[in-house]
Amino acid sequence: MTSEITLFVNPTAGRGRGAHAAQPAARALRDAGFSVRTVLGEDADDALRRAREAVAGGTGALIAVGGDGLVSLALQAVAGTRTPLGVVAVGTGNDFARTLGLPVRAPAAAGRLAATALKEGRVRDIDLGRAGGRWFGTVLASGFDSRVNDRGNRTRLPAGRFKYDLAILAELAALAPVPYRLVLDGTEVREVEATLVAVGNGTSYGGGMRICAGAEPDDGLLDVTVVGAVSRTTLLRVFPRVYRGTHLGHPAVTTHRVREITVEAPATTAYADGEPLGPLPLTARCVPGAARVLAP
């Protein structure tokens, strides 16, 4: 393995934490004897192009310094290659790191972990989801949660949690079930009225909401969580349980494990790893061993 490592940095992640986090992460890697080069981009497309160039050039690892948005870009660059991905999680949600048990908002510790994993060959093969021409590592969301994202993205307020809290309140006021058609593994068809449908390669989204709490990122399957038609009162009562994953026991919630699922619903956008994929219908499939990550 080459001793040159690429730091893939989002300087604006976590309200500026990305720029500061790159320094202790780079220091930890250099102290371990690695040569470190940093890749930034003028925008997402430029950043992805540069990351792919680093992977094609034989970098020893691509270390994403930022949040889940940057990790999502990094996955597009490393999926299907032998280049391992490291994560220095300093964003708002950090759900990819949470799923894999990696340090969160501790850049020096994350840098040391990456350096040790590279020296000791601690690399874990994980599955990825594939939908709409993109790879995803955590959750594909549709329904209430994606409508919150849609509304939050349209709101002309400063970035941050506050505008999404307002979006949640607005979507609660307009809450209504959506007719879904789900095709499981190409054969089993389910037609349901649902509040949301989430497809998980990982366990959580939204900064620790364990919507697909039983998901394992290396079992060759996607976990599907369907929240049926519920009232505002029920949704508000059940919602706090999602942080512990105990919502899966509620009678309005059903779960499935599949290799592939087609999700159809009218006027509904899908988001994966927090990034918009486009309108439904979409087919998501699990690709076993699609990525390699530096492991604890």
mmCIF file of C-alpha atoms in Angstrom:
data_model
loop_
_atom_site.group_PDB
_atom_site.id
_atom_site.type_symbol
_atom_site.label_atom_id
_atom_site.label_comp_id
_atom_site.label_asym_id
_atom_site.label_seq_id
_atom_site.Cartn_x
_atom_site.Cartn_y
_atom_site.Cartn_z
ATOM 1 C CA MET A 1 0.000 0.000 0.000
ATOM 2 C CA THR A 2 1.311 3.434 -0.929
ATOM 3 C CA SER A 3 2.225 5.737 1.930
ATOM 4 C CA GLU A 4 0.458 8.693 0.308
ATOM 5 C CA ILE A 5 -2.978 9.306 1.815
ATOM 6 C CA THR A 6 -5.603 11.713 0.487
ATOM 7 C CA LEU A 7 -7.630 13.912 2.824
ATOM 8 C CA PHE A 8 -10.937 14.717 1.127
ATOM 9 C CA VAL A 9 -12.149 17.821 2.966
ATOM 10 C CA ASN A 10 -15.368 19.787 3.173
ATOM 11 C CA PRO A 11 -14.197 23.001 4.894
ATOM 12 C CA THR A 12 -17.765 24.149 5.611
ATOM 13 C CA ALA A 13 -19.024 20.918 7.231
ATOM 14 C CA GLY A 14 -20.472 21.293 10.724
ATOM 15 C CA ARG A 15 -20.483 25.107 10.450
ATOM 16 C CA GLY A 16 -16.786 25.289 9.758
ATOM 17 C CA ARG A 17 -15.595 22.266 11.761
ATOM 18 C CA GLY A 18 -14.365 20.602 8.566
ATOM 19 C CA ALA A 19 -11.553 23.094 8.001
ATOM 20 C CA HIS A 20 -10.336 22.822 11.602
ATOM 21 C CA ALA A 21 -10.699 19.029 11.720
ATOM 22 C CA ALA A 22 -8.394 18.479 8.751
ATOM 23 C CA GLN A 23 -5.355 19.709 10.706
ATOM 24 C CA PRO A 24 -5.323 17.231 13.636
ATOM 25 C CA ALA A 25 -6.348 14.391 11.306
ATOM 26 C CA ALA A 26 -3.466 15.178 8.944
ATOM 27 C CA ARG A 27 -1.063 15.527 11.878
ATOM 28 C CA ALA A 28 -1.997 12.075 13.199
ATOM 29 C CA LEU A 29 -1.413 10.510 9.784
ATOM 30 C CA ARG A 30 1.923 12.288 9.274
ATOM 31 C CA ASP A 31 3.076 11.305 12.757
ATOM 32 C CA ALA A 32 2.422 7.711 11.725
ATOM 33 C CA GLY A 33 4.700 8.125 8.717
ATOM 34 C CA PHE A 34 2.196 8.788 5.956
ATOM 35 C CA SER A 35 2.458 11.455 3.292
ATOM 36 C CA VAL A 36 -0.773 13.473 3.211
ATOM 37 C CA ARG A 37 -2.240 15.503 0.396
ATOM 38 C CA THR A 38 -5.478 17.448 0.702
ATOM 39 C CA VAL A 39 -8.265 17.566 -1.875
ATOM 40 C CA LEU A 40 -10.838 20.338 -1.898
ATOM 41 C CA GLY A 41 -13.392 21.174 -4.552
ATOM 42 C CA GLU A 42 -14.969 24.347 -5.857
ATOM 43 C CA ASP A 43 -18.330 22.538 -5.729
ATOM 44 C CA ALA A 44 -19.626 18.981 -5.316
ATOM 45 C CA ASP A 45 -18.955 17.979 -8.928
ATOM 46 C CA ASP A 46 -15.411 19.333 -8.832
ATOM 47 C CA ALA A 47 -14.731 17.701 -5.458
ATOM 48 C CA LEU A 48 -15.943 14.333 -6.730
ATOM 49 C CA ARG A 49 -13.811 14.631 -9.860
ATOM 50 C CA ARG A 50 -10.731 15.304 -7.739
ATOM 51 C CA ALA A 51 -11.529 12.430 -5.376
ATOM 52 C CA ARG A 52 -11.898 10.032 -8.303
ATOM 53 C CA GLU A 53 -8.586 11.220 -9.712
ATOM 54 C CA ALA A 54 -6.903 10.487 -6.375
ATOM 55 C CA VAL A 55 -8.381 6.976 -6.295
ATOM 56 C CA ALA A 56 -7.422 6.307 -9.913
ATOM 57 C CA GLY A 57 -3.925 7.592 -9.126
ATOM 58 C CA GLY A 58 -3.411 4.901 -6.500
ATOM 59 C CA THR A 59 -3.797 6.769 -3.220
ATOM 60 C CA GLY A 60 -3.405 4.500 -0.188
ATOM 61 C CA ALA A 61 -6.727 5.659 1.256
ATOM 62 C CA LEU A 62 -9.317 8.362 0.815
ATOM 63 C CA ILE A 63 -10.080 10.005 4.174
ATOM 64 C CA ALA A 64 -13.339 11.983 4.152
ATOM 65 C CA VAL A 65 -13.247 14.941 6.562
ATOM 66 C CA GLY A 66 -16.744 16.329 6.940
ATOM 67 C CA GLY A 67 -20.298 15.103 7.344
ATOM 68 C CA ASP A 68 -22.517 12.563 5.659
ATOM 69 C CA GLY A 69 -22.768 14.680 2.513
ATOM 70 C CA LEU A 70 -19.023 14.464 1.948
ATOM 71 C CA VAL A 71 -18.967 10.777 2.882
ATOM 72 C CA SER A 72 -21.632 10.258 0.221
ATOM 73 C CA LEU A 73 -19.376 11.906 -2.356
ATOM 74 C CA ALA A 74 -16.439 9.824 -1.182
ATOM 75 C CA LEU A 75 -18.470 6.630 -1.598
ATOM 76 C CA GLN A 76 -19.089 7.536 -5.250
ATOM 77 C CA ALA A 77 -15.305 7.651 -5.687
ATOM 78 C CA VAL A 78 -14.270 4.469 -3.835
ATOM 79 C CA ALA A 79 -17.208 2.095 -4.486
ATOM 80 C CA GLY A 80 -16.142 -0.886 -6.525
ATOM 81 C CA THR A 81 -12.422 -0.182 -6.002
ATOM 82 C CA ARG A 82 -9.846 -1.552 -3.580
ATOM 83 C CA THR A 83 -9.148 1.911 -2.124
ATOM 84 C CA PRO A 84 -10.203 2.010 1.540
ATOM 85 C CA LEU A 85 -12.298 4.857 2.902
ATOM 86 C CA GLY A 86 -11.556 6.531 6.202
ATOM 87 C CA VAL A 87 -13.954 8.917 7.928
ATOM 88 C CA VAL A 88 -13.226 11.920 10.127
ATOM 89 C CA ALA A 89 -16.820 12.692 11.070
ATOM 90 C CA VAL A 90 -17.332 16.351 11.954
ATOM 91 C CA GLY A 91 -20.660 17.144 10.282
ATOM 92 C CA THR A 92 -24.128 17.626 11.710
ATOM 93 C CA GLY A 93 -25.469 14.083 11.432
ATOM 94 C CA ASN A 94 -22.466 11.731 11.067
ATOM 95 C CA ASP A 95 -24.718 8.702 10.654
ATOM 96 C CA PHE A 96 -22.287 6.727 8.496
ATOM 97 C CA ALA A 97 -19.667 6.955 11.247
ATOM 98 C CA ARG A 98 -22.242 6.067 13.914
ATOM 99 C CA THR A 99 -23.266 2.934 12.018
ATOM 100 C CA LEU A 100 -19.652 1.750 11.823
ATOM 101 C CA GLY A 101 -18.708 2.690 15.389
ATOM 102 C CA LEU A 102 -16.205 5.350 14.308
ATOM 103 C CA PRO A 103 -15.315 8.471 16.357
ATOM 104 C CA VAL A 104 -17.728 11.398 15.977
ATOM 105 C CA ARG A 105 -16.506 15.016 16.268
ATOM 106 C CA ALA A 106 -13.110 13.814 17.503
ATOM 107 C CA PRO A 107 -10.818 14.502 14.530
ATOM 108 C CA ALA A 108 -7.521 13.671 16.233
ATOM 109 C CA ALA A 109 -8.879 10.332 17.457
ATOM 110 C CA ALA A 110 -10.345 9.600 14.030
ATOM 111 C CA GLY A 111 -7.013 10.413 12.402
ATOM 112 C CA ARG A 112 -5.146 8.115 14.779
ATOM 113 C CA LEU A 113 -7.670 5.338 14.160
ATOM 114 C CA ALA A 114 -7.219 5.691 10.384
ATOM 115 C CA ALA A 115 -3.422 5.620 10.719
ATOM 116 C CA THR A 116 -3.479 2.515 12.937
ATOM 117 C CA ALA A 117 -5.966 0.752 10.677
ATOM 118 C CA LEU A 118 -3.747 1.409 7.656
ATOM 119 C CA LYS A 119 -0.613 0.156 9.414
ATOM 120 C CA GLU A 120 -2.329 -2.952 10.781
ATOM 121 C CA GLY A 121 -4.458 -3.691 7.725
ATOM 122 C CA ARG A 122 -7.741 -3.307 9.599
ATOM 123 C CA VAL A 123 -10.046 -2.915 6.624
ATOM 124 C CA ARG A 124 -13.709 -3.940 6.683
ATOM 125 C CA ASP A 125 -15.669 -4.833 3.553
ATOM 126 C CA ILE A 126 -19.169 -3.356 3.701
ATOM 127 C CA ASP A 127 -22.246 -3.391 1.512
ATOM 128 C CA LEU A 128 -23.642 -0.309 -0.168
ATOM 129 C CA GLY A 129 -27.066 0.504 -1.497
ATOM 130 C CA ARG A 130 -27.430 1.492 -5.133
ATOM 131 C CA ALA A 131 -30.376 3.572 -6.354
ATOM 132 C CA GLY A 132 -30.923 6.210 -9.014
ATOM 133 C CA GLY A 133 -27.375 5.781 -10.270
ATOM 134 C CA ARG A 134 -25.837 6.597 -6.853
ATOM 135 C CA TRP A 135 -24.311 4.630 -4.027
ATOM 136 C CA PHE A 136 -25.538 5.121 -0.458
ATOM 137 C CA GLY A 137 -24.182 3.922 2.846
ATOM 138 C CA THR A 138 -26.886 4.776 5.361
ATOM 139 C CA VAL A 139 -30.607 5.237 4.580
ATOM 140 C CA LEU A 140 -32.809 5.974 1.598
ATOM 141 C CA ALA A 141 -35.730 8.010 2.926
ATOM 142 C CA SER A 142 -39.124 8.735 1.414
ATOM 143 C CA GLY A 143 -42.386 10.142 2.717
ATOM 144 C CA PHE A 144 -42.736 12.379 5.770
ATOM 145 C CA ASP A 145 -38.991 12.652 6.328
ATOM 146 C CA SER A 146 -38.204 13.434 2.694
ATOM 147 C CA ARG A 147 -40.972 16.055 2.645
ATOM 148 C CA VAL A 148 -39.335 17.672 5.669
ATOM 149 C CA ASN A 149 -36.083 17.756 3.691
ATOM 150 C CA ASP A 150 -37.861 19.213 0.662
ATOM 151 C CA ARG A 151 -39.452 21.966 2.725
ATOM 152 C CA GLY A 152 -36.253 22.686 4.659
ATOM 153 C CA ASN A 153 -34.283 22.998 1.433
ATOM 154 C CA ARG A 154 -36.839 25.459 0.058
ATOM 155 C CA THR A 155 -36.796 27.616 3.191
ATOM 156 C CA ARG A 156 -34.713 30.772 2.949
ATOM 157 C CA LEU A 157 -33.251 30.599 6.406
ATOM 158 C CA PRO A 158 -29.663 30.028 7.550
ATOM 159 C CA ALA A 159 -28.539 26.420 7.373
ATOM 160 C CA GLY A 160 -28.905 24.426 10.525
ATOM 161 C CA ARG A 161 -31.313 22.453 12.664
ATOM 162 C CA PHE A 162 -33.747 25.343 13.246
ATOM 163 C CA LYS A 163 -35.115 25.504 9.715
ATOM 164 C CA TYR A 164 -35.699 21.745 9.716
ATOM 165 C CA ASP A 165 -37.524 21.985 13.038
ATOM 166 C CA LEU A 166 -39.840 24.523 11.381
ATOM 167 C CA ALA A 167 -40.216 22.197 8.403
ATOM 168 C CA ILE A 168 -41.233 19.339 10.720
ATOM 169 C CA LEU A 169 -43.955 21.493 12.268
ATOM 170 C CA ALA A 170 -45.259 22.519 8.848
ATOM 171 C CA GLU A 171 -45.314 18.933 7.572
ATOM 172 C CA LEU A 172 -47.046 17.739 10.739
ATOM 173 C CA ALA A 173 -49.822 20.233 10.047
ATOM 174 C CA ALA A 174 -50.232 18.760 6.556
ATOM 175 C CA LEU A 175 -49.748 15.122 7.616
ATOM 176 C CA ALA A 176 -51.564 12.607 5.425
ATOM 177 C CA PRO A 177 -50.730 9.018 4.447
ATOM 178 C CA VAL A 178 -49.367 8.333 0.975
ATOM 179 C CA PRO A 179 -50.287 5.316 -1.185
ATOM 180 C CA TYR A 180 -47.119 3.239 -1.663
ATOM 181 C CA ARG A 181 -46.476 0.278 -3.895
ATOM 182 C CA LEU A 182 -43.501 -1.794 -2.770
ATOM 183 C CA VAL A 183 -42.001 -4.611 -4.799
ATOM 184 C CA LEU A 184 -39.788 -6.809 -2.609
ATOM 185 C CA ASP A 185 -37.062 -8.807 -4.350
ATOM 186 C CA GLY A 186 -38.866 -8.521 -7.661
ATOM 187 C CA THR A 187 -41.771 -10.770 -6.703
ATOM 188 C CA GLU A 188 -43.701 -9.794 -3.573
ATOM 189 C CA VAL A 189 -45.926 -6.736 -4.027
ATOM 190 C CA ARG A 190 -47.214 -4.717 -1.063
ATOM 191 C CA GLU A 191 -49.660 -1.828 -1.502
ATOM 192 C CA VAL A 192 -49.909 0.226 1.679
ATOM 193 C CA GLU A 193 -50.962 3.617 2.979
ATOM 194 C CA ALA A 194 -47.843 4.837 4.727
ATOM 195 C CA THR A 195 -46.405 7.862 6.489
ATOM 196 C CA LEU A 196 -42.881 6.963 5.392
ATOM 197 C CA VAL A 197 -40.765 4.185 3.956
ATOM 198 C CA ALA A 198 -37.055 3.983 4.796
ATOM 199 C CA VAL A 199 -34.561 1.611 3.196
ATOM 200 C CA GLY A 200 -31.445 1.094 5.312
ATOM 201 C CA ASN A 201 -28.002 -0.204 4.512
ATOM 202 C CA GLY A 202 -27.058 1.467 7.805
ATOM 203 C CA THR A 203 -29.058 2.004 10.946
ATOM 204 C CA SER A 204 -29.698 5.731 11.203
ATOM 205 C CA TYR A 205 -30.268 9.094 9.582
ATOM 206 C CA GLY A 206 -30.846 12.623 10.813
ATOM 207 C CA GLY A 207 -28.097 12.515 13.434
ATOM 208 C CA GLY A 208 -28.835 9.276 15.265
ATOM 209 C CA MET A 209 -32.476 8.479 14.448
ATOM 210 C CA ARG A 210 -32.287 4.670 14.299
ATOM 211 C CA ILE A 211 -35.047 4.278 11.740
ATOM 212 C CA CYS A 212 -33.606 0.938 10.521
ATOM 213 C CA ALA A 213 -32.190 -0.101 13.877
ATOM 214 C CA GLY A 214 -31.540 -3.715 12.916
ATOM 215 C CA ALA A 215 -29.589 -2.994 9.740
ATOM 216 C CA GLU A 216 -26.125 -4.511 9.359
ATOM 217 C CA PRO A 217 -23.859 -2.969 6.719
ATOM 218 C CA ASP A 218 -22.300 -6.296 5.764
ATOM 219 C CA ASP A 219 -25.159 -8.833 5.706
ATOM 220 C CA GLY A 220 -25.998 -8.542 1.999
ATOM 221 C CA LEU A 221 -29.472 -7.170 2.751
ATOM 222 C CA LEU A 222 -31.320 -3.864 3.022
ATOM 223 C CA ASP A 223 -33.628 -3.282 5.998
ATOM 224 C CA VAL A 224 -36.968 -1.688 5.116
ATOM 225 C CA THR A 225 -39.009 0.193 7.720
ATOM 226 C CA VAL A 226 -42.602 1.076 6.842
ATOM 227 C CA VAL A 227 -44.492 3.449 9.140
ATOM 228 C CA GLY A 228 -48.146 3.047 8.297
ATOM 229 C CA ALA A 229 -50.955 5.603 8.369
ATOM 230 C CA VAL A 230 -50.804 7.290 11.778
ATOM 231 C CA SER A 231 -52.294 10.380 13.386
ATOM 232 C CA ARG A 232 -50.240 13.421 14.358
ATOM 233 C CA THR A 233 -50.651 12.453 18.004
ATOM 234 C CA THR A 234 -49.342 8.935 17.396
ATOM 235 C CA LEU A 235 -46.418 10.171 15.309
ATOM 236 C CA LEU A 236 -45.413 12.653 18.006
ATOM 237 C CA ARG A 237 -45.720 9.980 20.691
ATOM 238 C CA VAL A 238 -43.728 7.362 18.792
ATOM 239 C CA PHE A 239 -41.130 9.730 17.300
ATOM 240 C CA PRO A 240 -38.816 9.914 20.380
ATOM 241 C CA ARG A 241 -38.514 6.116 20.331
ATOM 242 C CA VAL A 242 -36.690 6.253 17.003
ATOM 243 C CA TYR A 243 -33.489 7.345 18.767
ATOM 244 C CA ARG A 244 -33.460 4.033 20.663
ATOM 245 C CA GLY A 245 -34.813 1.969 17.791
ATOM 246 C CA THR A 246 -37.765 0.796 19.904
ATOM 247 C CA HIS A 247 -40.274 2.241 17.419
ATOM 248 C CA LEU A 248 -39.878 -0.990 15.441
ATOM 249 C CA GLY A 249 -42.134 -2.703 17.974
ATOM 250 C CA HIS A 250 -45.068 -0.326 17.378
ATOM 251 C CA PRO A 251 -48.089 -1.952 15.678
ATOM 252 C CA ALA A 252 -48.075 0.711 12.943
ATOM 253 C CA VAL A 253 -44.507 -0.221 11.947
ATOM 254 C CA THR A 254 -43.612 -3.154 9.708
ATOM 255 C CA THR A 255 -40.161 -4.252 8.599
ATOM 256 C CA HIS A 256 -38.694 -6.312 5.772
ATOM 257 C CA ARG A 257 -35.228 -7.520 4.750
ATOM 258 C CA VAL A 258 -34.560 -7.605 1.029
ATOM 259 C CA ARG A 259 -31.816 -7.685 -1.560
ATOM 260 C CA GLU A 260 -33.787 -5.285 -3.760
ATOM 261 C CA ILE A 261 -36.848 -3.092 -3.436
ATOM 262 C CA THR A 262 -38.814 -0.885 -5.794
ATOM 263 C CA VAL A 263 -40.571 2.002 -4.032
ATOM 264 C CA GLU A 264 -43.410 3.830 -5.770
ATOM 265 C CA ALA A 265 -45.463 6.748 -4.432
ATOM 266 C CA PRO A 266 -46.943 9.868 -6.027
ATOM 267 C CA ALA A 267 -45.271 13.276 -5.681
ATOM 268 C CA THR A 268 -42.552 11.947 -3.374
ATOM 269 C CA THR A 269 -38.828 12.659 -3.477
ATOM 270 C CA ALA A 270 -36.274 10.126 -2.262
ATOM 271 C CA TYR A 271 -33.173 11.128 -0.309
ATOM 272 C CA ALA A 272 -30.186 8.869 0.318
ATOM 273 C CA ASP A 273 -27.443 9.737 2.821
ATOM 274 C CA GLY A 274 -29.331 13.046 3.176
ATOM 275 C CA GLU A 275 -28.835 13.912 -0.496
ATOM 276 C CA PRO A 276 -31.740 14.164 -2.991
ATOM 277 C CA LEU A 277 -31.961 11.249 -5.424
ATOM 278 C CA GLY A 278 -35.050 12.336 -7.319
ATOM 279 C CA PRO A 279 -38.728 11.445 -7.491
ATOM 280 C CA LEU A 280 -40.118 7.979 -6.922
ATOM 281 C CA PRO A 281 -40.358 5.336 -8.314
ATOM 282 C CA LEU A 282 -36.851 4.100 -7.603
ATOM 283 C CA THR A 283 -35.304 0.669 -7.242
ATOM 284 C CA ALA A 284 -32.704 0.195 -4.514
ATOM 285 C CA ARG A 285 -30.513 -2.881 -4.332
ATOM 286 C CA CYS A 286 -27.835 -4.068 -1.947
ATOM 287 C CA VAL A 287 -24.372 -4.545 -3.444
ATOM 288 C CA PRO A 288 -22.385 -6.804 -1.096
ATOM 289 C CA GLY A 289 -18.803 -5.783 -0.360
ATOM 290 C CA ALA A 290 -19.022 -2.681 -2.557
ATOM 291 C CA ALA A 291 -16.693 -0.597 -0.357
ATOM 292 C CA ARG A 292 -13.761 -1.024 2.005
ATOM 293 C CA VAL A 293 -13.545 1.101 5.164
ATOM 294 C CA LEU A 294 -10.829 1.638 7.749
ATOM 295 C CA ALA A 295 -12.207 -0.082 10.829
ATOM 296 C CA PRO A 296 -11.797 0.369 14.600
#
